[in-house]
Coordinates of C-alpha atoms in Angstrom, one line a residue:
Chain A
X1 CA -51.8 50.8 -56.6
X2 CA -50.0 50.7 -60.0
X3 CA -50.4 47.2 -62.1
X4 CA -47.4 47.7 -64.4
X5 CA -46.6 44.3 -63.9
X6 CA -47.8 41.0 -64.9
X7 CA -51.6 39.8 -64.6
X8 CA -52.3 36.7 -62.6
X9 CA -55.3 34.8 -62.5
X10 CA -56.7 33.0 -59.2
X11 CA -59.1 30.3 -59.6
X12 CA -59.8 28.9 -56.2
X13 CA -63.6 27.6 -55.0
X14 CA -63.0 30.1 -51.5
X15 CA -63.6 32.9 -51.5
X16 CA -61.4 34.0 -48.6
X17 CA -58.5 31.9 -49.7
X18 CA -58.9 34.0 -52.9
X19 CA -59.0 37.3 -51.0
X20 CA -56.0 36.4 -49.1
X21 CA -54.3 35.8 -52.2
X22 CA -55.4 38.5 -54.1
X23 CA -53.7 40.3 -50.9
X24 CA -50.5 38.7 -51.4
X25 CA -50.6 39.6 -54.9
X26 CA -51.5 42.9 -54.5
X27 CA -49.1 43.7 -52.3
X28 CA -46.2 42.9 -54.7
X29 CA -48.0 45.3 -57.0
X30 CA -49.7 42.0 -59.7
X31 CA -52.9 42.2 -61.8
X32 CA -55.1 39.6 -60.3
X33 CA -58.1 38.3 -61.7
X34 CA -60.3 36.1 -59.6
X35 CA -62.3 33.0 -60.6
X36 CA -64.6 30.4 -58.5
X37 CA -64.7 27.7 -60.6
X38 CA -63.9 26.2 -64.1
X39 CA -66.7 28.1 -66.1
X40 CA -65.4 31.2 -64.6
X41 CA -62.1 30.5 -65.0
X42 CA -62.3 29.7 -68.9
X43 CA -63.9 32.9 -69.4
X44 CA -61.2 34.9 -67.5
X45 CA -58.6 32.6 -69.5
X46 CA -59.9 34.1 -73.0
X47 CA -61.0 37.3 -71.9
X48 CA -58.2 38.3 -69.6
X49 CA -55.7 36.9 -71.2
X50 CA -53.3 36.2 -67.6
X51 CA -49.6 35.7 -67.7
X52 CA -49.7 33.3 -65.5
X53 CA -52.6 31.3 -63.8
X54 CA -52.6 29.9 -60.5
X55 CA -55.3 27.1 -60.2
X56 CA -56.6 24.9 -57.4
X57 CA -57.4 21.4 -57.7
X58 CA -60.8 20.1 -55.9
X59 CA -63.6 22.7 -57.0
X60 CA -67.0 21.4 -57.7
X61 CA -65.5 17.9 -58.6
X62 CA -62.6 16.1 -58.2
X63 CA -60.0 16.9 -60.0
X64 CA -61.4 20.4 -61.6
X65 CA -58.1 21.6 -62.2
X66 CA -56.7 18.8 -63.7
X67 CA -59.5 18.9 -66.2
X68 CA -58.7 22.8 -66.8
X69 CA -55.4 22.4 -67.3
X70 CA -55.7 19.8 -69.7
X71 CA -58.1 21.8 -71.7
X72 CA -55.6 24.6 -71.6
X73 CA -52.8 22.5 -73.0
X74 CA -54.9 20.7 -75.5
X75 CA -58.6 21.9 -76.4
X76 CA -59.0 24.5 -79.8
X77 CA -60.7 26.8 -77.7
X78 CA -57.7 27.6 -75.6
X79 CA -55.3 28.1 -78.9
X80 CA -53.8 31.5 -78.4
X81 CA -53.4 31.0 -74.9
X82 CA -51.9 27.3 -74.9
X83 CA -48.7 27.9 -72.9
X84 CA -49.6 30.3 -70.3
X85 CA -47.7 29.1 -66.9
X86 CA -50.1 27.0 -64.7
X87 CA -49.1 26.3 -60.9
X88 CA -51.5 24.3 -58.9
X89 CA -52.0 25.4 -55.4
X90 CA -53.9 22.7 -53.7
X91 CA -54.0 20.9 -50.1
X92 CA -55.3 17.4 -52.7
X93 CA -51.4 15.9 -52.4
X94 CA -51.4 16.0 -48.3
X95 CA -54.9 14.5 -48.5
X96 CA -54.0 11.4 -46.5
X97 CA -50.7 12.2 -45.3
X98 CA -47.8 12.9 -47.3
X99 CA -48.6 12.8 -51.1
X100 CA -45.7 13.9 -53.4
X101 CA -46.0 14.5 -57.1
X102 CA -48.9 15.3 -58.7
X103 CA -50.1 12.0 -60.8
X104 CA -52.2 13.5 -63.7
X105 CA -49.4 12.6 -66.6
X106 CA -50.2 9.0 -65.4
X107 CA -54.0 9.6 -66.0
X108 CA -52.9 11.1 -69.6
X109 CA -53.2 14.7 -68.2
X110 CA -50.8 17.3 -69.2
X111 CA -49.5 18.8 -66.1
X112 CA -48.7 22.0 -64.3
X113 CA -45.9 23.9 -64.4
X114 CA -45.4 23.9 -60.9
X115 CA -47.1 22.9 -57.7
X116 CA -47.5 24.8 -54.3
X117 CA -48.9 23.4 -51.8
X118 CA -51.5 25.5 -49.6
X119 CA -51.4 27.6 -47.2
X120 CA -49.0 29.3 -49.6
X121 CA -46.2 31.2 -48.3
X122 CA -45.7 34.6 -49.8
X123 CA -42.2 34.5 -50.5
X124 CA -42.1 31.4 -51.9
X125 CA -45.2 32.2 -54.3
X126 CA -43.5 35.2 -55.3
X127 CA -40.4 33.8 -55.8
X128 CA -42.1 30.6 -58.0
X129 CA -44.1 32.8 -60.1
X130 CA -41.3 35.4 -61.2
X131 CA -39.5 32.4 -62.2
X132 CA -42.1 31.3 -64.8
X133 CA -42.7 34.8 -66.0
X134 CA -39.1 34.9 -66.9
X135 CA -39.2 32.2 -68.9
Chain B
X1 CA -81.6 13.1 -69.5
X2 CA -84.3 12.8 -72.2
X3 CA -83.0 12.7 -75.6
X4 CA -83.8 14.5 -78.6
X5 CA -85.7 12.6 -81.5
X6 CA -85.1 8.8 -79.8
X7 CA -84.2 6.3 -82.4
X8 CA -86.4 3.6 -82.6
X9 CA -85.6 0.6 -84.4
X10 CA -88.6 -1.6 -86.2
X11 CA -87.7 -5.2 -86.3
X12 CA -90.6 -7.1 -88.9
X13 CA -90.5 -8.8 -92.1
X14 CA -94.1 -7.6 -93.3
X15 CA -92.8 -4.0 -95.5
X16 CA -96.3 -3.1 -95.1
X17 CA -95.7 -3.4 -91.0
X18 CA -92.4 -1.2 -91.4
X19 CA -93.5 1.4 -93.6
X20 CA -96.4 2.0 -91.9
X21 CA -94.9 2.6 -88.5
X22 CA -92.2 4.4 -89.6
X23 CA -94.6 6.8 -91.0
X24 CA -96.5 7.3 -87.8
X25 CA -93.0 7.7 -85.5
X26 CA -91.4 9.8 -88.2
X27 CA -94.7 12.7 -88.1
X28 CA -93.7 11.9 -84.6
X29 CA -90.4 13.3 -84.4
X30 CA -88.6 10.1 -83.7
X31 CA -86.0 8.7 -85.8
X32 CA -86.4 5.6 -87.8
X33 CA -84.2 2.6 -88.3
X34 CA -86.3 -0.8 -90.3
X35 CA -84.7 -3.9 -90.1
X36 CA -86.5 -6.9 -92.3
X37 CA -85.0 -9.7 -90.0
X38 CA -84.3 -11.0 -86.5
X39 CA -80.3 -11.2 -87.6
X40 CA -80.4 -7.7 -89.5
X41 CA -82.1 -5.9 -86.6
X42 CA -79.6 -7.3 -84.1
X43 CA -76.8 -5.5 -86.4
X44 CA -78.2 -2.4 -86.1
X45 CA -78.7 -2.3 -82.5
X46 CA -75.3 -2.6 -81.9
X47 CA -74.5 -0.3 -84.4
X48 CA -77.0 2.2 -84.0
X49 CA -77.5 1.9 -80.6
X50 CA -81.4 2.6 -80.6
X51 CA -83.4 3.9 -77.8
X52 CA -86.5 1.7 -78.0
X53 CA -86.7 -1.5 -80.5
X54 CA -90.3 -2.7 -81.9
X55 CA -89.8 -6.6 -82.6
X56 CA -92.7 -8.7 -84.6
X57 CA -92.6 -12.0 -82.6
X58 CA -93.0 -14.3 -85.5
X59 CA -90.4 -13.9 -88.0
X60 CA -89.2 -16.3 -90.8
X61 CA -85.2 -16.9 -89.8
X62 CA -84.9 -15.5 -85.8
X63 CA -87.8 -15.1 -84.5
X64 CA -88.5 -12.4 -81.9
X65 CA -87.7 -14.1 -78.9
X66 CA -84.8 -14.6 -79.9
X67 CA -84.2 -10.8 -80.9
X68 CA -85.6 -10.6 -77.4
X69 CA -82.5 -12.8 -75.5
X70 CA -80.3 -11.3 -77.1
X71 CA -80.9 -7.5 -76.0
X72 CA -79.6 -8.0 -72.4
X73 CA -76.2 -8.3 -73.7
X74 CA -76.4 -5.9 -76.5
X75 CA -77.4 -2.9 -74.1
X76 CA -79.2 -3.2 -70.8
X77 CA -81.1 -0.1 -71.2
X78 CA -83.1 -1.0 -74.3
X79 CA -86.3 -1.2 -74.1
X80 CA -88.2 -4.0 -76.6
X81 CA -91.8 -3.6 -77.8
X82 CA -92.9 -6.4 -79.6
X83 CA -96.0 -7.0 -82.0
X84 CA -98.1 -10.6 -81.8
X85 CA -99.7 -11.2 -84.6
X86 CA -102.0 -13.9 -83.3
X87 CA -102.9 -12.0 -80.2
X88 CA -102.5 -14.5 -77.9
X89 CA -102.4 -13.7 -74.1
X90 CA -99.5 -16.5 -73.9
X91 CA -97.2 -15.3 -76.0
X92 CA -97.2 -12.0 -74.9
X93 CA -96.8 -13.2 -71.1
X94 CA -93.8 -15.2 -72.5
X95 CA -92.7 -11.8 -74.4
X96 CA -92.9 -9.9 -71.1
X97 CA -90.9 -12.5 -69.2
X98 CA -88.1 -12.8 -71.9
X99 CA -87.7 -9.0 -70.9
X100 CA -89.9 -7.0 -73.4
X101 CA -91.6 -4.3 -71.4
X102 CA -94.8 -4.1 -73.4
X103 CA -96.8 -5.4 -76.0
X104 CA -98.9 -4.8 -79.1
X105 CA -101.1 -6.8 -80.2
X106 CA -102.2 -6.8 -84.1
X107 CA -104.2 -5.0 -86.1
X108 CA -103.2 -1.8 -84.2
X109 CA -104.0 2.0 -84.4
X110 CA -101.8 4.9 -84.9
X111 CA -103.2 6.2 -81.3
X112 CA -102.1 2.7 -79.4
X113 CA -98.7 2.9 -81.4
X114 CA -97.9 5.9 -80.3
X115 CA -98.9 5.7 -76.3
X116 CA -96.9 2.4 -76.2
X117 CA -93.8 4.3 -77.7
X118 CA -93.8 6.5 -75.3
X119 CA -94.5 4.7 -72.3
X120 CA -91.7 2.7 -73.3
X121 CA -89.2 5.7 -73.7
X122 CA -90.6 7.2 -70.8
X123 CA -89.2 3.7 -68.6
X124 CA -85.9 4.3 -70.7
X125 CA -85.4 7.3 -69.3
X126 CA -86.1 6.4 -65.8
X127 CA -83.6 3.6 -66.3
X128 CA -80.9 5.9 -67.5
X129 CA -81.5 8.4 -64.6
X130 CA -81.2 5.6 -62.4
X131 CA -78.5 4.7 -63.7
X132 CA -76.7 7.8 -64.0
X133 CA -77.6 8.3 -59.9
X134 CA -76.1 5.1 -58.9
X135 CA -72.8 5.7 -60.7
X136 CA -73.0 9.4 -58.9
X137 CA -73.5 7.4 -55.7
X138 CA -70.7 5.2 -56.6
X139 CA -67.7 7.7 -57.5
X140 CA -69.3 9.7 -54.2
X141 CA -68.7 6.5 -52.0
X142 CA -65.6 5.7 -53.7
X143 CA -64.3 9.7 -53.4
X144 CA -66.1 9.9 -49.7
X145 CA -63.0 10.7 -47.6
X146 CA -61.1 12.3 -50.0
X147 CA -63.9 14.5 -50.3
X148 CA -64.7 14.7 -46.2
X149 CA -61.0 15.0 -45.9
X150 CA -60.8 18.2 -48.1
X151 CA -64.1 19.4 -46.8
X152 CA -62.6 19.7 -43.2
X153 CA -59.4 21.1 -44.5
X154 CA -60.7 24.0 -46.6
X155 CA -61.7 26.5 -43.8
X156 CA -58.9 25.7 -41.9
X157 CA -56.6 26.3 -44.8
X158 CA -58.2 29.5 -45.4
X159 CA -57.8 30.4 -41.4
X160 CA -53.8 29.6 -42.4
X161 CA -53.8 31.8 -45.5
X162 CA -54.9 35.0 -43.6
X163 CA -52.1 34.3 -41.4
X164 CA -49.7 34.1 -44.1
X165 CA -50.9 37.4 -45.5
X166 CA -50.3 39.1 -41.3
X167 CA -47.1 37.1 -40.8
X168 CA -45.7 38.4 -44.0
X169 CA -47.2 42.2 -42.8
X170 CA -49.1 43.2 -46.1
X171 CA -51.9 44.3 -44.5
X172 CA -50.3 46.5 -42.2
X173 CA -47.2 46.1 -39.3
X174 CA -47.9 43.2 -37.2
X175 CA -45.8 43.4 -34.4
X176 CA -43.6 40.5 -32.9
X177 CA -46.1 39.6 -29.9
X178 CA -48.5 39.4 -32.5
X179 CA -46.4 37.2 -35.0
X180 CA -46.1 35.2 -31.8
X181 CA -49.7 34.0 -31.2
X182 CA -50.2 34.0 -34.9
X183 CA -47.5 31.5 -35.0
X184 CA -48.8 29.6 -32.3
X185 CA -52.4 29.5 -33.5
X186 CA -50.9 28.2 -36.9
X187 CA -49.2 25.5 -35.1
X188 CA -52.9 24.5 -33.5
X189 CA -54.1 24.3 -36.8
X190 CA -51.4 22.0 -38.1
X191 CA -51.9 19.6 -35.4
X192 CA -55.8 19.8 -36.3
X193 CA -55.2 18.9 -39.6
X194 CA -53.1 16.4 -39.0
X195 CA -55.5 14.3 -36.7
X196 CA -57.9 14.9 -39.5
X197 CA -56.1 13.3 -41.5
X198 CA -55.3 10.8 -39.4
X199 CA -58.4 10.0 -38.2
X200 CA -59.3 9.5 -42.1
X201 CA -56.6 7.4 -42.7
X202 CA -58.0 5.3 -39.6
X203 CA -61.6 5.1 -40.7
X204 CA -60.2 3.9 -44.8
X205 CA -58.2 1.0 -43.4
X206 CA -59.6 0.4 -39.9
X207 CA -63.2 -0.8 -42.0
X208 CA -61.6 -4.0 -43.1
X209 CA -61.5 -3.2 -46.9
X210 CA -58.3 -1.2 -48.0
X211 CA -59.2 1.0 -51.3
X212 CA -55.8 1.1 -51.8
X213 CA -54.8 1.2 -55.3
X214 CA -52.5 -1.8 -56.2
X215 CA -49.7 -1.4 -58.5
X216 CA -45.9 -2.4 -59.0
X217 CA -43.6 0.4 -57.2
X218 CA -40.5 0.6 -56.3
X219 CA -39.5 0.8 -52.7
X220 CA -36.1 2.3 -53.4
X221 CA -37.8 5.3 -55.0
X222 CA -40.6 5.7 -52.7
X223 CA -37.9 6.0 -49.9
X224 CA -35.1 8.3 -51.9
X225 CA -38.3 11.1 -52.4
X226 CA -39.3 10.7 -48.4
X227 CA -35.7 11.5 -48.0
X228 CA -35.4 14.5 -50.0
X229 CA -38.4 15.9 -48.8
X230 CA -38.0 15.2 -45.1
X231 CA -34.2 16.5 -45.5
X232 CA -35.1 20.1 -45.0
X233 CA -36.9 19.2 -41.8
X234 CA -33.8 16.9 -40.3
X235 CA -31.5 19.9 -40.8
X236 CA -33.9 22.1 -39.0
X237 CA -34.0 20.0 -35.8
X238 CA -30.2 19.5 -36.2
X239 CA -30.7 15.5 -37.0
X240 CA -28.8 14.0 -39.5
X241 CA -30.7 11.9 -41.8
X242 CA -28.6 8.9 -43.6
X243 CA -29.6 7.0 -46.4
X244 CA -27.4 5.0 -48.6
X245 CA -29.5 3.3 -50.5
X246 CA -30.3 6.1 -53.0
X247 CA -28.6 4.5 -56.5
X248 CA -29.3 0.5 -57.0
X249 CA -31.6 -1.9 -58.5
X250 CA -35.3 -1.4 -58.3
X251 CA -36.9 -2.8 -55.5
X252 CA -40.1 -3.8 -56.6
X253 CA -43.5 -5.1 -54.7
X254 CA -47.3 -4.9 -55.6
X255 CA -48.2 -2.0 -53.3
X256 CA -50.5 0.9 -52.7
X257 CA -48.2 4.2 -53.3
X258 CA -49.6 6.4 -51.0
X259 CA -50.3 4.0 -48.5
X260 CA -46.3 2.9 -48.2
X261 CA -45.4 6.5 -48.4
X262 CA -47.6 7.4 -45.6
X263 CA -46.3 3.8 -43.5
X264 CA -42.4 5.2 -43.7
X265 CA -42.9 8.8 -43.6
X266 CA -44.5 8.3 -40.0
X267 CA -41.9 6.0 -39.2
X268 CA -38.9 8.7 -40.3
X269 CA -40.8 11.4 -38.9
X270 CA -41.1 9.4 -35.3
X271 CA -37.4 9.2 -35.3
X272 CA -36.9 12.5 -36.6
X273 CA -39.1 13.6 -33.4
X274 CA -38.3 11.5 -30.8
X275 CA -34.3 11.9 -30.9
X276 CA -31.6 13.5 -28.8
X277 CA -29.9 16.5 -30.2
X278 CA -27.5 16.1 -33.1
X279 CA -28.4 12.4 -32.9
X280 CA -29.0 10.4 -35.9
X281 CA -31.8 8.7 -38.6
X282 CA -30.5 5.6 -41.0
X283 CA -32.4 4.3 -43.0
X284 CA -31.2 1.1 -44.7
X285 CA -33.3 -1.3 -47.4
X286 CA -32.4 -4.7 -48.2
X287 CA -33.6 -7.9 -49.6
X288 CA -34.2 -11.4 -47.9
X289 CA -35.8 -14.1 -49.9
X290 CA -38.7 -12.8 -50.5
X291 CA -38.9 -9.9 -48.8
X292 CA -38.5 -6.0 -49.1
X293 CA -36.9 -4.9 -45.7
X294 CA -36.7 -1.4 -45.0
X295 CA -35.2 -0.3 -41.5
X296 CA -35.6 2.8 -39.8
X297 CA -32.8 2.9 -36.7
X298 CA -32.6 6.5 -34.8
X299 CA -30.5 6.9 -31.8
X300 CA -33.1 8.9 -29.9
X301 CA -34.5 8.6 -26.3
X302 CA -35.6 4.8 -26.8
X303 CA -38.9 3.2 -25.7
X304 CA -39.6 1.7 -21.9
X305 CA -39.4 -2.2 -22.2
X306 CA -42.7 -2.3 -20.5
X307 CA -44.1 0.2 -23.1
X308 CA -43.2 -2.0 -26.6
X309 CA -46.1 -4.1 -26.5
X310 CA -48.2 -1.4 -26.4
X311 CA -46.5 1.0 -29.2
X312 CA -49.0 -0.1 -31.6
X313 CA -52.5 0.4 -30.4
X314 CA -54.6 3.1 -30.9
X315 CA -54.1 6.5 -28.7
X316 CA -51.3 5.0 -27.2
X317 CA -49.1 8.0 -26.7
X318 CA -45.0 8.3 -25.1
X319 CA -44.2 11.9 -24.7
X320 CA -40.9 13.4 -25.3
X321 CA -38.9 14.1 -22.1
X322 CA -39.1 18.3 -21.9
X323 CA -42.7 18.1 -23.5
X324 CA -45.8 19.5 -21.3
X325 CA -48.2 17.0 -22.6
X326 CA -47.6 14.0 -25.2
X327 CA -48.2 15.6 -28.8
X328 CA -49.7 13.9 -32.0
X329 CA -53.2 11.6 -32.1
X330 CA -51.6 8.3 -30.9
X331 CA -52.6 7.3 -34.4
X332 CA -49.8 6.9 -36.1
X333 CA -48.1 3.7 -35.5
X334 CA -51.4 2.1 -35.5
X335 CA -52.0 3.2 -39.0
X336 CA -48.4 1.9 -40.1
X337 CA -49.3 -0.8 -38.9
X338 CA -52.7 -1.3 -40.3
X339 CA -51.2 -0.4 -43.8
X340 CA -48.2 -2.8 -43.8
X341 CA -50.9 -5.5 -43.0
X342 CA -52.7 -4.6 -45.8
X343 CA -49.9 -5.5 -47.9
X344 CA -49.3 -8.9 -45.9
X345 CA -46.2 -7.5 -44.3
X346 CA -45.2 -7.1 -40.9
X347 CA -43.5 -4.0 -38.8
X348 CA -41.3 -5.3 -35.6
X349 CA -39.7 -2.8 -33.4
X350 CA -36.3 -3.1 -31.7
X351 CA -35.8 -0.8 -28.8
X352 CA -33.0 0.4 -25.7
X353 CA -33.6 2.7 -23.5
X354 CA -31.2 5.5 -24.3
X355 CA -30.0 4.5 -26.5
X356 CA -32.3 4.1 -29.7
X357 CA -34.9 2.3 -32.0
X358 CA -35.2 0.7 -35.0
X359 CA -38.7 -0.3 -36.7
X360 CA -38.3 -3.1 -39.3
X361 CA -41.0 -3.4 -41.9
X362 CA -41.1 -6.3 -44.5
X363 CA -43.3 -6.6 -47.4
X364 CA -43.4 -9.3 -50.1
X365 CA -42.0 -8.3 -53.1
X366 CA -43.3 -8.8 -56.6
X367 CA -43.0 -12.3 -57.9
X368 CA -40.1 -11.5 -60.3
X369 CA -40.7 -12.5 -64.2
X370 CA -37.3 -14.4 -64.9
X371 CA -37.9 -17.0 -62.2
X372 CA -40.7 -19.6 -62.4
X373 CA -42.7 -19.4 -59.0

């Protein structure tokens, strides 16, 4: 398995649904880095340096990735890393039904990049995260 | 929860008093704060914010009652000490009833100084630990579907990931059979997560109190991003879905955004579902008086005459001519329902057999600012 492409951070609370991304990933020959939960997934931030982070929403609280994503955007400690793509993969916007848009700029929270919803399909993942590598 | 060097806050007009405490806290570890007045002291506390005040009860100017009716709405976690000069039993009890939580009673010894202190801190930080578990409680009680909801849905999301990852044959051929039952075990799961859902959605408004977050929206917009997003799924199942109302003024009503969403996206995707092939969805919104009306008219299969009364009760099901057993929970209707009540509205349904149905919902719209009500 060659990883002469781009390096992609997961941070997901499941461990399967991380594995079955890390598959995905894999298989369209991606770094991936794994991370369970925000602690984790600061450290893998500044130590791995990703090109591009895909982050769930609910983790141990609420709205985890809303939170890490915010810090990314804004905090010091995140300086050199600031504009790395973010895409929240989440099931949070179907939560009671059909729930579009993610509302954290209302809350004062600087949003994602993109959203995906889960399950993720692997074309369309692919597809969405050579776009933001592009840019 | 416990804090690091506690400020405590000496409230007396006798220097002597002052210094000599503050020496004893200070070898202590505490921090100090002296005030030589009722009026002074009470400046500080809401500056300084102290942990644990010491008030002398007889003070030229305030006196230390007074300090003491005061704390309450200065912070409710404080906790008062006070000194009686004239040891009195009285005016301690009176002390102790104005909210102090102990008492020390003139002359007094480094020793009983220093166990009062920190009995008292040690009731702050019970206080603050109570206090920090009820507001857990609270956001959990507040959060408690939300957090059910996405509880349920993990695993099952998971199940649907691994499926993604056979379907899309990156771990290995699957062949078509396979694909097959993989396909038809996702669709199992859908359906699952949809009553979940809906079951939810029952159990938030079906208690009486709708936590529905109330805000001025506006129904034209709400509607023109249900259409784009339930266009894809129209095309799919060969329906054409028609909405003119996309460009216009702002429709506005005090609602709950989710909740409206959720009310006309199960209305749209009823007559989406239960329409005849290359048939027809309009959706139309208009104003009358006071009213927001938005209709949703399909030219599907139509509803029994004998079955319209019962459209909107719970598990009340009409399958689709061609179906082996009536899909969905029942649920929905009653939940559209349910929510437009919420928002002192009313649904109606208009029906022909054959020949189509159109649900009519009206909701109040925002006293508007020009006119005087």
């Amino acid at each position: 398995m060659t990883t002469n492409r781009a390096k992609i951070l997961v941070v997901d609370d499941d461990p399967d649904f991380r594995e079955a991304m890390k598959a995905i990933l894999t298989a369209a020959s991606y770094g991936v880095v794994t991370a369970s939960n925000v602690a984790e997934g600061t450290q893998a931030i500044l130590g791995e340096r990703p090109d591009l982070i895909l982050l769930d929403i609910m983790m141990d609280s609420l709205f985890d990735g809303y939170s890490l994503c915010h810090a990314i955007r804004t905090s010091k400690e995140f300086e050199g890393v600031r504009h790395t793509p973010v895409i929240f993969v989440s099931a949070v916007r179907q939560i009671a039904g059909s729930r579009f848009g993610f509302k954290g700029e209302d809350q004062g929270l600087t949003g994602p990049e993109d959203y995906i919803d889960k399950p993720v399909k692997p074309a369309d993942l692919l597809a969405r995260i050579e776009r933001y590598l592009k840019k | 929860m416990t804090e690091t060097n506690p400020l405590v806050l000496i409230i007396d007009d006798e220097e002597a008093m002052r210094d000599s405490c503050s020496q004893i806290l200070l070898k202590d570890h505490y921090a100090v704060e002296t005030a030589k007045d009722g009026a002074t002291g009470i400046q500080l506390i809401r500056a300084l914010h102290p942990a644990l005040v010491i008030v002398d009860l007889k003070m030229p100017g305030m006196s230390g009652f007074e300090v003491l009716e005061n704390l309450p709405g200065l912070d409710p976690h404080i906790v008062a000490v006070v000194i009686t000069g004239y040891a009195t039993v009285d005016s301690a009890v009176e002390a102790m009833k104005r909210g102090a939580h102990d008492f020390l009673p003139k002359p007094f010894t480094p020793e009983a100084l220093r166990i009062i202190i920190a009995r008292g801190l040690e009731r702050r930080r019970l206080i603050l630990e109570a206090e920090a578990l009820r507001k857990e409680k609270q956001l959990l009680e507040e959060n408690f579907i939300t957090m059910v909801s996405h509880q349920l849905r993990s695993p099952l999301v998971a199940i649907q990931q691994y499926f993604e990852v056979m379907l899309a044959g990156l771990e290995g051929a699957t062949d078509d059979r396979m694909k097959e039952m993989i396909r038809k075990a996702n669709e199992r799961l859908d359906s699952l997560l949809r009553l979940i859902n809906e079951w939810l959605d029952l159990a938030r408004i079906g208690q009486g109190r709708f936590v529905g977050t109330f805000q001025l929206l506006d129904v034209r917009k709400i509607l023109n991003r249900l259409v784009e997003f339930l266009t894809p799924s129209a095309r799919e199942n060969n329906i054409s879905l028609e909405w003119a109302g996309s460009s216009g003024p702002a429709v506005e009503l005090m609602g709950d955004e989710q909740g409206l969403e959720q009310v006309f996206s199960n209305l749209i995707n009823n007559a989406l579902r239960y329409n005849k092939p290359r048939g027809s969805v309009r959706i139309n919104l208009r104003e009358e008086a006071n009213f927001a009306v938005v209709e949703v008219q399909d030219t599907g299969i139509g509803i029994a005459p004998e079955h319209l009364p019962l459209i909107f009760e719970q598990f009340f099901r009409v399958g689709r001519p061609g179906d082996k057993a009536p899909k969905g929970s029942g649920l929905g209707l009653s939940i559209a329902k349910k929510l437009v009540e919420a928002h002192h509205g009313r649904i109606e349904v208009r029906s022909e057999l054959g020949v189509g149905t159109s649900f009519i919902v009206r909701l109040p719209k925002a006293a508007s600012g020009g006119t005087p009500a």
